[in-house]
Amino acid sequence: MPAAKKVKKNAENINTRLALVMKSGKYTLGTNQTLKNLRHDSAKLVIISNNCPTLVKSQIEYYSLLSGTTVHHYNGTNIDLGTACGRLYKVGVMSIIDPGDSDILRTMEGAEDAKAEETPAAPTPAEKPAEKKPEAAKPEKAGKKTEKAAKAPKKEKAAKPAEKAAKAPKKEKAPKKEKAAKPAEKKEKS
């Protein structure tokens, strides 16, 4: 139960901060405008909804990585994000250019730092034990196919069509018979 309350409280916290940004700050809604802001390095924070298409999401994450902008994955659909922004339509992606009176940038950066501290880092090669497990031989299934595969010699790969054409001798075409002579003969007979 405490985890559900914490998630709900975070969502309300983000929604109130977003409402304050809408009133006092500068923002853009939509994928194209967000990408444009990321290219011009004017976006300070990008918020992506849960059901944003993966191609768009990866493209925005890539541009934000290049520009050094923080990305927040909103815990809700594009309808929820649109409602949090005070709009009556769906908002899949939004960028915050100027937060205004809101402290959304500090809280999002703090949340990112807290997530980084919570997840344990992968052990370095020096920390990993040097022991290696010996590979156990896999038992083979008794059957005709495995025995034949083991006994059969490997076939060479087929040559490419260009190589085949180079190797094969060229055949000369037989000259075509004249068809014009036949109709003339028919006329003479009748």
mmCIF file of C-alpha atoms in Angstrom:
data_model
loop_
_atom_site.group_PDB
_atom_site.id
_atom_site.type_symbol
_atom_site.label_atom_id
_atom_site.label_comp_id
_atom_site.label_asym_id
_atom_site.label_seq_id
_atom_site.Cartn_x
_atom_site.Cartn_y
_atom_site.Cartn_z
ATOM 1 C CA MET A 1 0.000 0.000 0.000
ATOM 2 C CA PRO A 2 2.685 2.615 0.796
ATOM 3 C CA ALA A 3 4.181 2.258 -2.699
ATOM 4 C CA ALA A 4 0.807 3.003 -4.329
ATOM 5 C CA LYS A 5 0.391 6.133 -2.223
ATOM 6 C CA LYS A 6 3.893 7.286 -3.150
ATOM 7 C CA VAL A 7 3.220 6.847 -6.887
ATOM 8 C CA LYS A 8 -0.088 8.700 -6.612
ATOM 9 C CA LYS A 9 1.558 11.502 -4.639
ATOM 10 C CA ASN A 10 4.323 11.798 -7.266
ATOM 11 C CA ALA A 11 1.737 12.001 -10.038
ATOM 12 C CA GLU A 12 -0.156 14.740 -8.231
ATOM 13 C CA ASN A 13 3.126 16.523 -7.546
ATOM 14 C CA ILE A 14 4.086 16.463 -11.235
ATOM 15 C CA ASN A 15 0.593 17.507 -12.312
ATOM 16 C CA THR A 16 0.595 20.548 -10.017
ATOM 17 C CA ARG A 17 4.043 21.564 -11.215
ATOM 18 C CA LEU A 18 2.922 21.155 -14.827
ATOM 19 C CA ALA A 19 -0.104 23.353 -14.172
ATOM 20 C CA LEU A 20 2.209 26.035 -12.780
ATOM 21 C CA VAL A 21 4.456 25.781 -15.844
ATOM 22 C CA MET A 22 1.403 26.219 -18.072
ATOM 23 C CA LYS A 23 0.451 29.413 -16.271
ATOM 24 C CA SER A 24 3.826 31.083 -15.830
ATOM 25 C CA GLY A 25 6.380 29.383 -18.089
ATOM 26 C CA LYS A 26 7.108 28.669 -21.738
ATOM 27 C CA TYR A 27 6.438 25.257 -23.241
ATOM 28 C CA THR A 28 5.677 23.491 -26.487
ATOM 29 C CA LEU A 29 3.350 20.580 -27.102
ATOM 30 C CA GLY A 30 3.838 17.918 -29.750
ATOM 31 C CA THR A 31 6.586 15.850 -31.273
ATOM 32 C CA ASN A 32 7.654 18.149 -34.091
ATOM 33 C CA GLN A 33 7.947 21.251 -31.902
ATOM 34 C CA THR A 34 9.801 19.289 -29.233
ATOM 35 C CA LEU A 35 12.299 17.964 -31.781
ATOM 36 C CA LYS A 36 12.784 21.477 -33.107
ATOM 37 C CA ASN A 37 13.470 22.768 -29.569
ATOM 38 C CA LEU A 38 15.921 19.932 -28.949
ATOM 39 C CA ARG A 39 17.788 20.728 -32.185
ATOM 40 C CA HIS A 40 18.021 24.395 -31.212
ATOM 41 C CA ASP A 41 19.044 23.382 -27.673
ATOM 42 C CA SER A 42 16.301 25.511 -26.107
ATOM 43 C CA ALA A 43 14.402 22.774 -24.246
ATOM 44 C CA LYS A 44 15.256 22.277 -20.588
ATOM 45 C CA LEU A 45 12.998 19.283 -19.901
ATOM 46 C CA VAL A 46 11.103 16.853 -22.131
ATOM 47 C CA ILE A 47 8.094 14.897 -20.881
ATOM 48 C CA ILE A 48 6.979 11.791 -22.783
ATOM 49 C CA SER A 49 3.726 9.919 -22.151
ATOM 50 C CA ASN A 50 3.591 6.152 -21.577
ATOM 51 C CA ASN A 51 1.856 5.292 -24.831
ATOM 52 C CA CYS A 52 4.061 7.394 -27.094
ATOM 53 C CA PRO A 53 5.200 5.376 -30.156
ATOM 54 C CA THR A 54 8.584 3.736 -29.625
ATOM 55 C CA LEU A 55 10.110 5.252 -32.739
ATOM 56 C CA VAL A 56 9.179 8.759 -31.622
ATOM 57 C CA LYS A 57 10.307 8.012 -28.072
ATOM 58 C CA SER A 58 13.720 6.754 -29.190
ATOM 59 C CA GLN A 59 14.165 9.702 -31.549
ATOM 60 C CA ILE A 60 13.390 12.208 -28.800
ATOM 61 C CA GLU A 61 15.647 10.401 -26.320
ATOM 62 C CA TYR A 62 18.465 10.464 -28.883
ATOM 63 C CA TYR A 63 18.126 14.199 -29.552
ATOM 64 C CA SER A 64 17.873 14.936 -25.836
ATOM 65 C CA LEU A 65 21.026 12.917 -25.213
ATOM 66 C CA LEU A 66 22.843 15.021 -27.801
ATOM 67 C CA SER A 67 21.563 18.301 -26.382
ATOM 68 C CA GLY A 68 21.965 17.300 -22.725
ATOM 69 C CA THR A 69 18.280 17.716 -21.908
ATOM 70 C CA THR A 70 16.572 15.672 -19.202
ATOM 71 C CA VAL A 71 13.752 13.347 -20.223
ATOM 72 C CA HIS A 72 10.899 12.417 -17.913
ATOM 73 C CA HIS A 73 8.649 9.461 -18.708
ATOM 74 C CA TYR A 74 5.207 10.486 -17.545
ATOM 75 C CA ASN A 75 3.252 7.798 -15.665
ATOM 76 C CA GLY A 76 0.101 8.101 -17.716
ATOM 77 C CA THR A 77 -1.254 8.039 -21.228
ATOM 78 C CA ASN A 78 -1.272 10.926 -23.661
ATOM 79 C CA ILE A 79 -4.824 11.714 -22.544
ATOM 80 C CA ASP A 80 -3.639 12.035 -18.931
ATOM 81 C CA LEU A 81 -0.732 14.253 -19.960
ATOM 82 C CA GLY A 82 -3.079 16.464 -21.973
ATOM 83 C CA THR A 83 -5.394 16.760 -18.977
ATOM 84 C CA ALA A 84 -2.462 17.609 -16.698
ATOM 85 C CA CYS A 85 -1.498 20.363 -19.142
ATOM 86 C CA GLY A 86 -5.040 21.728 -19.019
ATOM 87 C CA ARG A 87 -5.829 20.771 -22.602
ATOM 88 C CA LEU A 88 -8.835 18.906 -23.935
ATOM 89 C CA TYR A 89 -6.770 16.934 -26.433
ATOM 90 C CA LYS A 90 -4.032 14.312 -26.310
ATOM 91 C CA VAL A 91 -0.450 15.372 -25.672
ATOM 92 C CA GLY A 92 2.126 12.646 -26.313
ATOM 93 C CA VAL A 93 5.263 14.775 -25.935
ATOM 94 C CA MET A 94 5.932 18.175 -24.476
ATOM 95 C CA SER A 95 9.023 20.260 -23.870
ATOM 96 C CA ILE A 96 9.537 22.904 -21.231
ATOM 97 C CA ILE A 97 11.593 25.856 -22.401
ATOM 98 C CA ASP A 98 11.205 28.109 -19.356
ATOM 99 C CA PRO A 99 9.717 26.698 -16.139
ATOM 100 C CA GLY A 100 8.529 30.091 -14.891
ATOM 101 C CA ASP A 101 7.608 30.005 -11.175
ATOM 102 C CA SER A 102 7.614 26.196 -11.048
ATOM 103 C CA ASP A 103 10.483 24.177 -9.618
ATOM 104 C CA ILE A 104 9.826 21.238 -11.943
ATOM 105 C CA LEU A 105 13.390 21.176 -13.290
ATOM 106 C CA ARG A 106 14.933 20.768 -9.834
ATOM 107 C CA THR A 107 12.498 18.061 -8.802
ATOM 108 C CA MET A 108 12.942 16.109 -12.037
ATOM 109 C CA GLU A 109 16.739 16.283 -11.818
ATOM 110 C CA GLY A 110 16.528 15.236 -8.159
ATOM 111 C CA ALA A 111 14.294 12.309 -9.095
ATOM 112 C CA GLU A 112 16.756 11.231 -11.798
ATOM 113 C CA ASP A 113 19.634 11.377 -9.297
ATOM 114 C CA ALA A 114 17.646 9.356 -6.757
ATOM 115 C CA LYS A 115 16.901 6.669 -9.370
ATOM 116 C CA ALA A 116 20.582 6.475 -10.268
ATOM 117 C CA GLU A 117 21.535 6.000 -6.602
ATOM 118 C CA GLU A 118 18.891 3.306 -6.028
ATOM 119 C CA THR A 119 19.945 1.088 -8.916
ATOM 120 C CA PRO A 120 23.149 -0.783 -8.140
ATOM 121 C CA ALA A 121 25.940 -0.385 -10.631
ATOM 122 C CA ALA A 122 27.133 -3.421 -12.548
ATOM 123 C CA PRO A 123 30.263 -4.955 -11.020
ATOM 124 C CA THR A 124 33.505 -4.123 -12.776
ATOM 125 C CA PRO A 125 35.693 -6.924 -14.155
ATOM 126 C CA ALA A 126 38.003 -6.560 -11.144
ATOM 127 C CA GLU A 127 35.085 -7.181 -8.767
ATOM 128 C CA LYS A 128 33.800 -10.233 -10.628
ATOM 129 C CA PRO A 129 35.053 -13.591 -9.399
ATOM 130 C CA ALA A 130 37.645 -15.173 -11.670
ATOM 131 C CA GLU A 131 36.030 -18.603 -11.453
ATOM 132 C CA LYS A 132 34.680 -20.047 -14.644
ATOM 133 C CA LYS A 133 32.317 -22.951 -14.740
ATOM 134 C CA PRO A 134 33.352 -25.789 -17.014
ATOM 135 C CA GLU A 135 30.966 -26.301 -19.883
ATOM 136 C CA ALA A 136 29.017 -29.496 -19.552
ATOM 137 C CA ALA A 137 28.619 -31.578 -22.681
ATOM 138 C CA LYS A 138 25.065 -31.586 -23.932
ATOM 139 C CA PRO A 139 23.554 -35.033 -24.263
ATOM 140 C CA GLU A 140 22.759 -35.795 -27.889
ATOM 141 C CA LYS A 141 19.428 -37.191 -28.836
ATOM 142 C CA ALA A 142 19.517 -40.625 -30.356
ATOM 143 C CA GLY A 143 18.099 -40.429 -33.818
ATOM 144 C CA LYS A 144 18.821 -40.868 -37.489
ATOM 145 C CA LYS A 145 19.025 -37.166 -38.221
ATOM 146 C CA THR A 146 21.846 -36.413 -35.777
ATOM 147 C CA GLU A 147 23.875 -39.420 -36.940
ATOM 148 C CA LYS A 148 23.467 -38.513 -40.601
ATOM 149 C CA ALA A 149 24.359 -34.875 -39.925
ATOM 150 C CA ALA A 150 27.553 -35.935 -38.157
ATOM 151 C CA LYS A 151 28.596 -38.365 -40.934
ATOM 152 C CA ALA A 152 27.606 -36.261 -43.941
ATOM 153 C CA PRO A 153 30.354 -34.090 -45.449
ATOM 154 C CA LYS A 154 29.733 -30.367 -45.582
ATOM 155 C CA LYS A 155 28.528 -29.073 -48.907
ATOM 156 C CA GLU A 156 30.223 -26.110 -50.528
ATOM 157 C CA LYS A 157 28.196 -22.992 -50.920
ATOM 158 C CA ALA A 158 26.619 -22.432 -54.295
ATOM 159 C CA ALA A 159 28.437 -19.996 -56.561
ATOM 160 C CA LYS A 160 26.881 -16.630 -57.148
ATOM 161 C CA PRO A 161 25.025 -16.074 -60.451
ATOM 162 C CA ALA A 162 27.703 -13.667 -61.709
ATOM 163 C CA GLU A 163 30.403 -16.296 -61.128
ATOM 164 C CA LYS A 164 28.308 -18.964 -62.856
ATOM 165 C CA ALA A 165 27.897 -16.743 -65.895
ATOM 166 C CA ALA A 166 31.641 -16.143 -66.062
ATOM 167 C CA LYS A 167 32.433 -19.882 -65.872
ATOM 168 C CA ALA A 168 29.818 -21.122 -68.327
ATOM 169 C CA PRO A 169 30.700 -20.898 -72.060
ATOM 170 C CA LYS A 170 28.478 -18.593 -74.030
ATOM 171 C CA LYS A 171 26.150 -20.270 -76.500
ATOM 172 C CA GLU A 172 25.670 -18.715 -79.891
ATOM 173 C CA LYS A 173 22.119 -18.202 -80.981
ATOM 174 C CA ALA A 174 20.950 -19.827 -84.180
ATOM 175 C CA PRO A 175 19.965 -17.358 -86.901
ATOM 176 C CA LYS A 176 16.246 -16.767 -87.193
ATOM 177 C CA LYS A 177 14.409 -18.054 -90.217
ATOM 178 C CA GLU A 178 12.876 -15.523 -92.456
ATOM 179 C CA LYS A 179 9.163 -15.353 -91.878
ATOM 180 C CA ALA A 180 8.560 -12.834 -94.619
ATOM 181 C CA ALA A 181 9.180 -15.455 -97.338
ATOM 182 C CA LYS A 182 6.371 -17.746 -96.183
ATOM 183 C CA PRO A 183 3.488 -15.323 -96.687
ATOM 184 C CA ALA A 184 4.757 -14.580 -100.172
ATOM 185 C CA GLU A 185 4.736 -18.299 -101.051
ATOM 186 C CA LYS A 186 1.148 -18.651 -99.855
ATOM 187 C CA LYS A 187 0.016 -15.891 -102.175
ATOM 188 C CA GLU A 188 1.586 -17.602 -105.193
ATOM 189 C CA LYS A 189 -0.207 -20.904 -104.525
ATOM 190 C CA SER A 190 -3.667 -19.442 -104.382
#
